[in-house]
Coordinates of C-alpha atoms in Angstrom, one line a residue:
Chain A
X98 CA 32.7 -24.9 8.0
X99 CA 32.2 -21.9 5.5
X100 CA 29.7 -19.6 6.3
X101 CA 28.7 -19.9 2.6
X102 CA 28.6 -23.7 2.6
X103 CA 26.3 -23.7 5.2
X104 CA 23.7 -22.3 3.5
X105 CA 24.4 -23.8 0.0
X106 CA 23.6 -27.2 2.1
X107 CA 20.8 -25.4 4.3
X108 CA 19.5 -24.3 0.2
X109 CA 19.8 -27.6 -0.9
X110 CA 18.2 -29.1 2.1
X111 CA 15.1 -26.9 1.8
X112 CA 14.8 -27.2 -1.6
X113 CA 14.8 -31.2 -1.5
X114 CA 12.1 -31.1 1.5
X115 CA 10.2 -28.8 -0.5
X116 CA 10.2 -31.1 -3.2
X117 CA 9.1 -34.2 -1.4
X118 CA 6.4 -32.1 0.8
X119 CA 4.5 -31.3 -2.6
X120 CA 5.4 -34.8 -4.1
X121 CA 3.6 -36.1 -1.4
X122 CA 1.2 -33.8 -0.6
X123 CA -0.4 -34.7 -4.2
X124 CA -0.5 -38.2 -2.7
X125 CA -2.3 -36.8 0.5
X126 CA -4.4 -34.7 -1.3
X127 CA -6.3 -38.0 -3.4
X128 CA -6.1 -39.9 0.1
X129 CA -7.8 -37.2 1.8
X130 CA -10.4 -36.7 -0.9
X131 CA -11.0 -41.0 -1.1
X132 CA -11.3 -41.1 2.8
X133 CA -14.0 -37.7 2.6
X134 CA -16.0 -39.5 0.0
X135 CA -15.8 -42.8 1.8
X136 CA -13.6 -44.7 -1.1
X137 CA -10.0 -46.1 -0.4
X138 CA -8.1 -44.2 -3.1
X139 CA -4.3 -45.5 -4.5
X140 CA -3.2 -48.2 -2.9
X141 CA -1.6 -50.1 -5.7
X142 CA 2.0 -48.6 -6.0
X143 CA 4.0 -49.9 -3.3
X144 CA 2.7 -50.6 0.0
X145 CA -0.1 -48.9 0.7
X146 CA -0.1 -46.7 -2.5
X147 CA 2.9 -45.0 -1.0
X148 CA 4.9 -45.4 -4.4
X149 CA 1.9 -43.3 -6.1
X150 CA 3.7 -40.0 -6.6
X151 CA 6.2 -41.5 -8.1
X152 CA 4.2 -43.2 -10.5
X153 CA 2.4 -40.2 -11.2
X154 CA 5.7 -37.9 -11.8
X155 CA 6.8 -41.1 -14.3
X156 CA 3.4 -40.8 -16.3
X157 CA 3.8 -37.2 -16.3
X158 CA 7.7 -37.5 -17.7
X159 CA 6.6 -39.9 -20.8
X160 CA 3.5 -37.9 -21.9
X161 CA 3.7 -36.7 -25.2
X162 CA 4.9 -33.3 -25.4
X163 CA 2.8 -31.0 -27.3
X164 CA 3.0 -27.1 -28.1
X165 CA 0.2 -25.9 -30.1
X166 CA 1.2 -24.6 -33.8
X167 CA -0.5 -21.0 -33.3
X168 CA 1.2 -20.3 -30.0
X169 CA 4.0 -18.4 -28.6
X170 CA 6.6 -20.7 -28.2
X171 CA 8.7 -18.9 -26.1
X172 CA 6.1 -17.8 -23.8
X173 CA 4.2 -21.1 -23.5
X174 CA 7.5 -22.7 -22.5
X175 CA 8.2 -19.7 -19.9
X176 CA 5.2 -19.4 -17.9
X177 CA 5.2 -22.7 -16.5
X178 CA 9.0 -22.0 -15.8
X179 CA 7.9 -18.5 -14.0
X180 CA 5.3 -20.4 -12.1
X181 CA 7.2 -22.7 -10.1
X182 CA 10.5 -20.4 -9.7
X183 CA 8.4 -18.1 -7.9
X184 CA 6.8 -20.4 -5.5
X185 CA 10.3 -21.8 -5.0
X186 CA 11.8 -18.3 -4.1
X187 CA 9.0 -17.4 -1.5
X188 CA 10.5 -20.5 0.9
X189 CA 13.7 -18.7 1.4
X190 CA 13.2 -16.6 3.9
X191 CA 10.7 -18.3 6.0
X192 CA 12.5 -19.5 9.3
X193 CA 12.3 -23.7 10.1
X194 CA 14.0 -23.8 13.6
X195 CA 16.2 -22.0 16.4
X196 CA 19.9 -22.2 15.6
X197 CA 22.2 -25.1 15.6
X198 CA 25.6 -25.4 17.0
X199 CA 28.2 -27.7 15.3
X200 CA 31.8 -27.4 16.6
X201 CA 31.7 -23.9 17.4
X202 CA 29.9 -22.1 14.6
X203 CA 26.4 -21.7 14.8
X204 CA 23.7 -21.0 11.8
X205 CA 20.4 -19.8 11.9
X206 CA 17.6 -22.9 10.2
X207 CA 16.6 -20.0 7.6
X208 CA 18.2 -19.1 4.6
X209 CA 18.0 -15.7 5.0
X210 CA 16.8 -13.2 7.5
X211 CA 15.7 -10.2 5.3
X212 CA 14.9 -7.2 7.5
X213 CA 12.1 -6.7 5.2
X214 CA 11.1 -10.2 4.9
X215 CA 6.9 -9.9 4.5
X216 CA 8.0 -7.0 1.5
X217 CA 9.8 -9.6 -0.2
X218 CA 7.3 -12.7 0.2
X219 CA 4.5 -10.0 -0.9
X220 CA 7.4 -8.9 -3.9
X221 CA 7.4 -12.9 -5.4
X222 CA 4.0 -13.9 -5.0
X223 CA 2.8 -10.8 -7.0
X224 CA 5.1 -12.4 -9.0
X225 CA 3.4 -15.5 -9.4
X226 CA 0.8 -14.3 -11.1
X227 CA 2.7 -13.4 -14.6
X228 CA 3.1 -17.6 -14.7
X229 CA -0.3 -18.4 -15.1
X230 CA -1.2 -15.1 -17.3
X231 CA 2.0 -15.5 -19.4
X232 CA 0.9 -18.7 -20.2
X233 CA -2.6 -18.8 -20.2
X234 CA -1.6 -16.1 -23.0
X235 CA 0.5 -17.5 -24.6
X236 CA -1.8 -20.8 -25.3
X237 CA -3.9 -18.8 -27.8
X238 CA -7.0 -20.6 -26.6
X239 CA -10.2 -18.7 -25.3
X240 CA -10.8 -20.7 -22.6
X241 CA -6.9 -20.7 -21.4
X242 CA -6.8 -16.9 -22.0
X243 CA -10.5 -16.5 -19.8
X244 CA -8.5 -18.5 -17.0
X245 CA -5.8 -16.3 -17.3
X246 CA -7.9 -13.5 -16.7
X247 CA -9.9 -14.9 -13.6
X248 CA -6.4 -15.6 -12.1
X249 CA -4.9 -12.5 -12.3
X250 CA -8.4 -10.2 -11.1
X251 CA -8.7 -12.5 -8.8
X252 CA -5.1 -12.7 -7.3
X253 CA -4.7 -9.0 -7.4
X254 CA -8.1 -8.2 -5.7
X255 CA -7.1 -10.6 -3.0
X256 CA -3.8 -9.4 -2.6
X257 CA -5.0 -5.8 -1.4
X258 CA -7.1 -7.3 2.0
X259 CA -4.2 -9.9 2.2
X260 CA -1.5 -6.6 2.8
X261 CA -4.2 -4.9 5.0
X262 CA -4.3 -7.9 6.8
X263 CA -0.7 -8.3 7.5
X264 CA -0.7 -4.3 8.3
X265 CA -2.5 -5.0 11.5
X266 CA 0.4 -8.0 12.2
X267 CA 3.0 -5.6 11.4
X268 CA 1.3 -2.7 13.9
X269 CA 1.5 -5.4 17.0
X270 CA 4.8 -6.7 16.2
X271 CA 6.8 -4.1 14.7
X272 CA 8.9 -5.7 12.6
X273 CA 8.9 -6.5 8.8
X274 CA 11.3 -10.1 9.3
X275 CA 9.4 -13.2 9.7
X276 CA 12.5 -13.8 12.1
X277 CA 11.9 -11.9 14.9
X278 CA 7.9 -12.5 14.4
X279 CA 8.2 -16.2 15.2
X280 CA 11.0 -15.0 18.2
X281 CA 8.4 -12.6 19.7
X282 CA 6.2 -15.4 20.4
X283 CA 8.7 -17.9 21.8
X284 CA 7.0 -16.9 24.9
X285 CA 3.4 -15.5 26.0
X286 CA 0.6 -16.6 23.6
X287 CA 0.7 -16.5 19.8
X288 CA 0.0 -13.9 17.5
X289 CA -3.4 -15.7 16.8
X290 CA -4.7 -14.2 19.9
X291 CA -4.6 -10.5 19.4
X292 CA -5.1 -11.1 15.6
X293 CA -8.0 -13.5 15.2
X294 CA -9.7 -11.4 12.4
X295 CA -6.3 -10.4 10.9
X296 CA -5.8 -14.4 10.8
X297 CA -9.1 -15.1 9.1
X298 CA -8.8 -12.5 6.4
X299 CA -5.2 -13.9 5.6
X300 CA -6.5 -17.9 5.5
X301 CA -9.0 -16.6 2.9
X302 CA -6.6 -15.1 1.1
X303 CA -3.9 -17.3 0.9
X304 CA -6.9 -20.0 -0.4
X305 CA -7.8 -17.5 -3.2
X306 CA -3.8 -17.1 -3.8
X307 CA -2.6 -20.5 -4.0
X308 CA -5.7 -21.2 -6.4
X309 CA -7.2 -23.5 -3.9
X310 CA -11.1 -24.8 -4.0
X311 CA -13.7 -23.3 -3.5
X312 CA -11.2 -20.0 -4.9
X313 CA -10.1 -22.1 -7.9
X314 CA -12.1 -20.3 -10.6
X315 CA -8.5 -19.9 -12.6
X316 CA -9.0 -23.8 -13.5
X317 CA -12.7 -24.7 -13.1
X318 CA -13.7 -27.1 -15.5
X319 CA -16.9 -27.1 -15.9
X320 CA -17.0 -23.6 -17.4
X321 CA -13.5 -23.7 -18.5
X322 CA -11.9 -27.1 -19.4
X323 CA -9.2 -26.8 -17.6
X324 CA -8.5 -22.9 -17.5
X325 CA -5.3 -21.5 -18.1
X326 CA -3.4 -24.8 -18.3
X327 CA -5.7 -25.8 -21.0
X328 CA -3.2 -26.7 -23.5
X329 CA -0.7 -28.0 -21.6
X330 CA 0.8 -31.4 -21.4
X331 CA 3.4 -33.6 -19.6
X332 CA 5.9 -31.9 -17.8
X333 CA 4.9 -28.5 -18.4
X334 CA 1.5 -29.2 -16.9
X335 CA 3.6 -31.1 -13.9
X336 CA 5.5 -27.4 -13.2
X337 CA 1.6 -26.1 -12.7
X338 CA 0.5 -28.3 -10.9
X339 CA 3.6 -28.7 -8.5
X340 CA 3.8 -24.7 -8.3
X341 CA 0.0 -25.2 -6.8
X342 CA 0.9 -27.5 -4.0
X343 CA 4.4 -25.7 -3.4
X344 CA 2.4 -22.7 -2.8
X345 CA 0.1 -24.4 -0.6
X346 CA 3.3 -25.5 1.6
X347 CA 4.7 -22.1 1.6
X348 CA 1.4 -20.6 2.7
X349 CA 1.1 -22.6 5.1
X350 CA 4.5 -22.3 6.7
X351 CA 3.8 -18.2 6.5
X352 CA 0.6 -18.5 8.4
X353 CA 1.9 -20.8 10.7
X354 CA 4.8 -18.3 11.5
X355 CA 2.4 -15.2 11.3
X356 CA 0.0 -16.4 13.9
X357 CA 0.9 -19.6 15.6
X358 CA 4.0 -19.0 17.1
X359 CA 5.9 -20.4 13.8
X360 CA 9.1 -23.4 15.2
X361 CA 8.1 -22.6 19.1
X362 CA 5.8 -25.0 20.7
X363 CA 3.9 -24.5 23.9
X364 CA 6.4 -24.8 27.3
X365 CA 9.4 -24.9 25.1
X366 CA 11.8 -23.5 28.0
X367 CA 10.2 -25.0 31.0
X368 CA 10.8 -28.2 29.0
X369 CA 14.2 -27.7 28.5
X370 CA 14.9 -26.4 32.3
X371 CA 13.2 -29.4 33.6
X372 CA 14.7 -32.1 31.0
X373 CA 18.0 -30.2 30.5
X374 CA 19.1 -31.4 27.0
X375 CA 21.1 -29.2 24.6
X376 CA 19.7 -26.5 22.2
X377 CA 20.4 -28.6 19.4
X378 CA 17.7 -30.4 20.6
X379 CA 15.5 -27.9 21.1
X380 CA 15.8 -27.2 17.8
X381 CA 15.5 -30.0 16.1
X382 CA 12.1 -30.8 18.2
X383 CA 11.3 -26.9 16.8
X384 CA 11.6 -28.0 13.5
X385 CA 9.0 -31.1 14.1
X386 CA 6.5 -28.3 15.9
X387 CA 7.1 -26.8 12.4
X388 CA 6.4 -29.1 10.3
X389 CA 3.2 -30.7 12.1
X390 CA 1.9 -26.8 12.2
X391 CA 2.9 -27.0 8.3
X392 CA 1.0 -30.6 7.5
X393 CA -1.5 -29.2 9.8
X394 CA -2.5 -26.2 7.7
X395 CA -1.8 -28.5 4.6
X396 CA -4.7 -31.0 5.8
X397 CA -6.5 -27.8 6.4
X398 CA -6.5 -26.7 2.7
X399 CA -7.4 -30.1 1.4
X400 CA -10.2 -30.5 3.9
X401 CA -11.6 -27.5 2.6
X402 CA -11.6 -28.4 -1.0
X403 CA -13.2 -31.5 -0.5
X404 CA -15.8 -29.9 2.0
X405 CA -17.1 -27.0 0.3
X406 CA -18.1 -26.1 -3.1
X407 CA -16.9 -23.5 -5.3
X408 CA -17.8 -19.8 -5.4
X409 CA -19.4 -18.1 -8.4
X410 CA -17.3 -15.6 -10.0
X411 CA -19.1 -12.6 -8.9
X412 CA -19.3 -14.3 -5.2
X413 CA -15.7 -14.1 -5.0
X414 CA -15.6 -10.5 -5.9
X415 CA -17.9 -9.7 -3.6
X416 CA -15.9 -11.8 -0.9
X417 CA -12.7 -9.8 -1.6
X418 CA -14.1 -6.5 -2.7
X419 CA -17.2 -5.8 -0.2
X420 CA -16.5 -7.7 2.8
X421 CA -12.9 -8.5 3.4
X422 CA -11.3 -5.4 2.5
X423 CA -13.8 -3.7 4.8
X424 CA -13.5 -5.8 7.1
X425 CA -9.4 -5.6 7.1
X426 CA -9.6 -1.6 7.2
X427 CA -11.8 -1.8 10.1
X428 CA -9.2 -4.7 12.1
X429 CA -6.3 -2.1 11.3
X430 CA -8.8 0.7 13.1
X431 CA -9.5 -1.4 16.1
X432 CA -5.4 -2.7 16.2
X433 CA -5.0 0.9 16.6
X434 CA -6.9 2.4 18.8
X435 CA -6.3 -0.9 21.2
X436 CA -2.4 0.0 21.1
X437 CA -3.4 3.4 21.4
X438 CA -5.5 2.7 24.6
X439 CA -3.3 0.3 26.3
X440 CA -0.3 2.7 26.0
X441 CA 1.9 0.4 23.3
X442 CA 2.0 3.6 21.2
X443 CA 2.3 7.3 22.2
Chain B
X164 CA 36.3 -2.7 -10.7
X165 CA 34.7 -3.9 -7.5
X166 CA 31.6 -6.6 -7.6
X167 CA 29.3 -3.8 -6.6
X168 CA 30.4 -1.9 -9.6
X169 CA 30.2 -4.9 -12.0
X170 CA 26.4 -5.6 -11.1
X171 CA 25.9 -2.0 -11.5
X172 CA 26.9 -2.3 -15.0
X173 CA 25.1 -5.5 -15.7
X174 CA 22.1 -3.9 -14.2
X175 CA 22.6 -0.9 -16.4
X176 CA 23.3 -2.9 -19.7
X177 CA 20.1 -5.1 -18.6
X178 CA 17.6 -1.7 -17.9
X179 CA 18.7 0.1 -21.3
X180 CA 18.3 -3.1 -23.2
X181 CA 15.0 -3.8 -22.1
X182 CA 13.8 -0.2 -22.1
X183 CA 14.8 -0.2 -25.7
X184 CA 12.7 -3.1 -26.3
X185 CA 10.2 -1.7 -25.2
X186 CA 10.0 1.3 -27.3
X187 CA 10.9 -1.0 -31.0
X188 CA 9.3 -4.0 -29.9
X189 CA 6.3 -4.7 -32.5
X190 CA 4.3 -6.7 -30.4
X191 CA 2.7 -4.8 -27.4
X192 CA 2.8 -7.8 -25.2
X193 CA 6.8 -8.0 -25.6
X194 CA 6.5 -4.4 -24.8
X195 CA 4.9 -4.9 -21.4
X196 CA 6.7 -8.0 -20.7
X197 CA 10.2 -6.3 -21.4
X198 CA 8.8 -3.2 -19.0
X199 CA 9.1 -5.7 -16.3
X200 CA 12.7 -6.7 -16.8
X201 CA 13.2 -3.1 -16.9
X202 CA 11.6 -2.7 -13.4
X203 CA 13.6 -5.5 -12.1
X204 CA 16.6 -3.9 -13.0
X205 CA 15.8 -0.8 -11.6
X206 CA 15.2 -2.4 -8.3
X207 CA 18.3 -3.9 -8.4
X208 CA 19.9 -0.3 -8.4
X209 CA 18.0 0.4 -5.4
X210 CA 19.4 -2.4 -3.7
X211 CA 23.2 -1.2 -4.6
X212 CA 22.1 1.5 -3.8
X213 CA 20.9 0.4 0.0
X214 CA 17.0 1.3 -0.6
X215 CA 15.8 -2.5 0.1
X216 CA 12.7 -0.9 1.4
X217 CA 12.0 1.6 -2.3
X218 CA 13.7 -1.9 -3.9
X219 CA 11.3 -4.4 -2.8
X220 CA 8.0 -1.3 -3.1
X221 CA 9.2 -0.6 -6.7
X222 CA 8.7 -4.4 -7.4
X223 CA 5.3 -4.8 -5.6
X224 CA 3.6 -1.7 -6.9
X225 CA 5.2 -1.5 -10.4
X226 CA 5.8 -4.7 -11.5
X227 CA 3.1 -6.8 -9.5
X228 CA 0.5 -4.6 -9.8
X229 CA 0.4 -1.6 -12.7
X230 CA 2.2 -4.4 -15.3
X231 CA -0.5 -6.7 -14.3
X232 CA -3.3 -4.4 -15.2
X233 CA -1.5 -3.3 -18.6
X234 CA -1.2 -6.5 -19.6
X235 CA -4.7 -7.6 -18.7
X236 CA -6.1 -4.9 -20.7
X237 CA -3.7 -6.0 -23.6
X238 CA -4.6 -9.3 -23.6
X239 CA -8.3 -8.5 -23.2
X240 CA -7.9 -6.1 -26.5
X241 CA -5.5 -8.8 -28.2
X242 CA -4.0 -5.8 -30.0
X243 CA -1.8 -6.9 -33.0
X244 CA -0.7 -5.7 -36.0
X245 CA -3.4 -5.7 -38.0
X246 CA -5.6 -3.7 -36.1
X247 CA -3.0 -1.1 -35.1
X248 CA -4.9 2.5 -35.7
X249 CA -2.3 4.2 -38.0
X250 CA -1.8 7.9 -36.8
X251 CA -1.6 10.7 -39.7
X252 CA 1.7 12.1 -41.3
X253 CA 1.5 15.3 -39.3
X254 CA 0.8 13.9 -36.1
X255 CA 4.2 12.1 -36.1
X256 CA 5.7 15.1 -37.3
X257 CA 4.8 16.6 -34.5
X258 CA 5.8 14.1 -32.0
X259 CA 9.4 13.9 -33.3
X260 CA 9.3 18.3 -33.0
X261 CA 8.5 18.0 -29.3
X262 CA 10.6 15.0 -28.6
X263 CA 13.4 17.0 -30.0
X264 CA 12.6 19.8 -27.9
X265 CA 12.6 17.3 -25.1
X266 CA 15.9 16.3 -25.9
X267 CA 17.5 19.5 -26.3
X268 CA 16.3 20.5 -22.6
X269 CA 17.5 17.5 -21.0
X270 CA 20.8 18.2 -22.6
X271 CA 21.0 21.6 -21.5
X272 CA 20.2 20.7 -18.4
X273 CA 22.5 17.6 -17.9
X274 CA 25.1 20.3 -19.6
X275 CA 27.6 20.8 -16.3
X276 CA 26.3 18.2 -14.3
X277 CA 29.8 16.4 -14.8
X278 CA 31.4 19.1 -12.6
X279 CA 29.2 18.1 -9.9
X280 CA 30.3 16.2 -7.2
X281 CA 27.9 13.4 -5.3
X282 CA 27.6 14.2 -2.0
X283 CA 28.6 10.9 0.0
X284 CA 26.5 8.8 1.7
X285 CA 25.4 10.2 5.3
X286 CA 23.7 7.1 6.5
X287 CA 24.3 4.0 5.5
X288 CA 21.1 2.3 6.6
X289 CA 18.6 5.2 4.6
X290 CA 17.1 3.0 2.6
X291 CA 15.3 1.4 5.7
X292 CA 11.7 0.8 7.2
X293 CA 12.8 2.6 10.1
X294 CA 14.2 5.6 8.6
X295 CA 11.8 6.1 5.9
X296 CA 8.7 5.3 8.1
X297 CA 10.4 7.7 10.8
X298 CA 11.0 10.8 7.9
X299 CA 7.6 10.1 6.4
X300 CA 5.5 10.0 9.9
X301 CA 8.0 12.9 11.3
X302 CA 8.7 15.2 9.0
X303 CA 7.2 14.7 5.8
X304 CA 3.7 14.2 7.8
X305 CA 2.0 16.9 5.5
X306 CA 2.9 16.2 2.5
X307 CA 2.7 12.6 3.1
X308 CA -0.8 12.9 4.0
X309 CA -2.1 15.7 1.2
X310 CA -0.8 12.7 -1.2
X311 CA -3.2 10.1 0.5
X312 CA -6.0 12.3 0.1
X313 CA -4.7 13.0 -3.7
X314 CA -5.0 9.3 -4.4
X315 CA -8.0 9.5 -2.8
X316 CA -9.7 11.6 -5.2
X317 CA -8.4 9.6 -8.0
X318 CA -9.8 6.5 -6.8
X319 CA -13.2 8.1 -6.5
X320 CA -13.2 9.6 -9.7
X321 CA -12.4 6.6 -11.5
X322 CA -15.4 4.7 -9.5
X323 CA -17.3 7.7 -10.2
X324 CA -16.6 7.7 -14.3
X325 CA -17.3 3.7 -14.6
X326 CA -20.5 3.8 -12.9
X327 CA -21.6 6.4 -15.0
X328 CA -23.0 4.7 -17.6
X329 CA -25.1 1.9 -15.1
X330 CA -27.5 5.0 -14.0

């Protein structure tokens, strides 16, 4: 086959299970909530409320449309549209499995291998941010245009320890390509291990990111209505909402292949010496280690929106300003002198 | 014309257009917003041009950072029309003297540039991490470092003039 059909499919393929990732993950998220507050949640669509997301994306399709008469119609439509391109684009260059051999070409599971791969992911979800400002903006509404605000501050102040933080990942690795990260760690233990406060700072801020509780000041409605997506409706609203949870996938692929070891899983070649099957197979049972760290860290975020409340606005500040981006200079400090000490460096 | 050569002109029509924009557009949000494009485009030279790494910095630091603040601070003025400040009728004159001036020296500069001829690429990989972190750690060390320290000073003065007014 083509070299460049193979990806188109791989492209396709992605995008689809991106798609139904953050179709259901809306699903998970109200299950998760209902089984944390001890209720049942959906379970009227289809067998055990598994139908719900459609149902959902059907209400959402026959809404009435409505763009406010003092807006900028332009803008209001493209913000939502900037919003979910961008959280589409960061999957492209995250890595899902080994390689798989068919006949006798063999492709890479990852769309593309960018030599400066974290660059590019930092590049887009800097991006991101013009979505919600654009069209909290563009709303001409004082609460919308407040939410826009908190976004970007926030996002941008979060951003800075989030880089600092990935520093110290690039010192111990090397490399820029999220490639030959995960293939660094296909044996020996996972990044986690010598990055433990690196890993923290970057949980926190992919939470604040991704707008996720208790970081979701962007959208908190009891000061705010509903923040930058205020004036919104149907589908447009949808795009918002679905660039939240597509985020939340992607971030949680990125920290999966930043510090846990990404598609390998623990005995990978021991299993395959003592079985002997085929590295198809190996990487197909890669791509299920993936995907169960993925829904892993995809529980994790909803766990911790249901768990904890959210942070004042000048708590979060703090957070970012005064302790994690001290606390990320000092990791990149220790990182060095570490390497420097145990001879990694001269 | 190879495809390289088209998407340098697309990227050239693209970075004019929105530059001009820019300049004419009445609305200072437009302004910042074409800025961007302008960026982009930019960056997509870079990349023809086999700087990924300047590419994908351009984008971070320019567009995802600096356009954020500037059009934070727009939209926190919510300057429009209206309350445009109108400058005085000798004030423009003078602005269209010295952007004359500034016209006539680039064009006596640019004046025989057409006989030069580009030097051709030495390396093909020097737009990457390697090389640029090797030249800037290795050679450029000094300078590298006296422009840290610069930014450094900047950052403190701003802290410096916006806690002024608290004391």
């Amino acid at each position: 086959m083509q070299p460049l059909l193979i990806k188109a499919i791989l492209v396709v393929i992605i995008f689809v299970i991106t798609l139904l990732v953050a179709l259901y993950a809306t699903f998970a998220e109200r299950k998760v909530s209902a089984i944390m507050q001890d209720r049942i949640g959906p379970n009227r669509a289809g067998p055990f409320g598994l139908l719900q997301p459609l149902a959902d994306g059907v209400k959402m399709f026959m809404k009435e449309e409505l763009i406010p008469s003092l807006s900028n119609k332009w803008l209001f439509i493209i913000g939502p549209c900037i919003a979910l391109l961008t959280s589409f684009m960061t999957g492209v260059v995250i890595p899902w499995g080994g390689s798989i051999t068919i006949g006798e070409t063999t492709f890479d599971l990852q769309i593309t291998d960018l030599n400066i791969g974290i660059l590019y992911l930092f590049g887009v979800v800097s991006m991101g941010v013009y979505g919600i400002m654009i069209g909290g903006w563009a709303s001409n509404n004082k609460f919308s245009l407040i939410g826009a605000i908190r976004a970007s501050s926030q996002m941008i102040s979060y951003e800075i320890a989030m880089g600092l933080a990935i520093i110290a990942l690039v010192m111990t690795t090397g490399t820029l390509s999220l490639k030959d990260i995960v293939m660094q760690q296909d044996a020996g233990f996972a990044n986690i291990v010598y990055q433990p406060v690196g890993f923290l700072i970057f949980l926190i801020c992919a939470f604040a990111e991704t707008n996720r509780a208790p970081f979701d000041m962007p959208e908190c409605e009891t000061e705010l209505i509903g923040g930058y997506h205020t004036e919104y409706s149907s589908l447009k609203l949808g795009f918002y909402l679905f660039a939240e949870y597509i985020n939340m996938f992607v971030s949680s692929a990125v920290i999966a292949c930043f510090y846990f070891g990404g598609y390998n899983f623990p005995f990978q070649t021991e299993l395959q010496n003592w079985l002997g099957f085929s590295n198809n197979v190996l990487s197909i049972l890669q791509v299920l280690a993936m995907f169960g760290k993925v829904l892993f860290f995809i529980f994790f975020f909803m766990w911790v929106r249901w768990t904890i409340p959210r942070f004042r606005y000048d708590q979060l500040m703090t957070l970012g300003w005064k302790i994690l981006l001290p606390l990320a200079l000092i990791n990149i400090f220790i990182t060095g002198i570490v390497m420097y000490f145990s001879g990694s460096i001269n | 014309m190879s495809i390289s050569q088209y998407i340098f002109w697309f990227l050239s029509f693209v970075a004019v257009l929105s530059a001009l924009i820019v300049v004419f557009a009445k609305n200072p949000i437009y302004s910042v917003l074409n800025l961007i494009i302008t960026f982009f485009a930019i960056a997509g030279h870079y990349f023809l041009l086999n700087a990924q790494f300047l590419a994908a910095v351009h984008i971070i630091v320019y567009a995802g950072a600096i356009m954020v603040l500037f059009l934070y601070v727009i939209m926190m003025l919510n300057l429009n029309k209206e309350t445009e400040p109108h400058k005085k009728q000798y004030v423009k004159l003078v602005a269209v003297v010295a952007a004359g001036l500034l016209m006539l020296t680039i064009i006596g500069s640019l004046k025989g540039a057409e006989a030069m001829v580009p030097a051709g690429i030495v390396n093909n990989n020097i737009g990457t991490v390697e090389l640029i972190g090797d030249k800037l750690f290795g050679e450029f060390l000094l300078p590298f470092e006296v422009s840290s320290i610069l930014l450094l000073s900047a950052m403190v003065g701003a802290v410096y003039l916006s806690k002024k007014e608290l004391h």
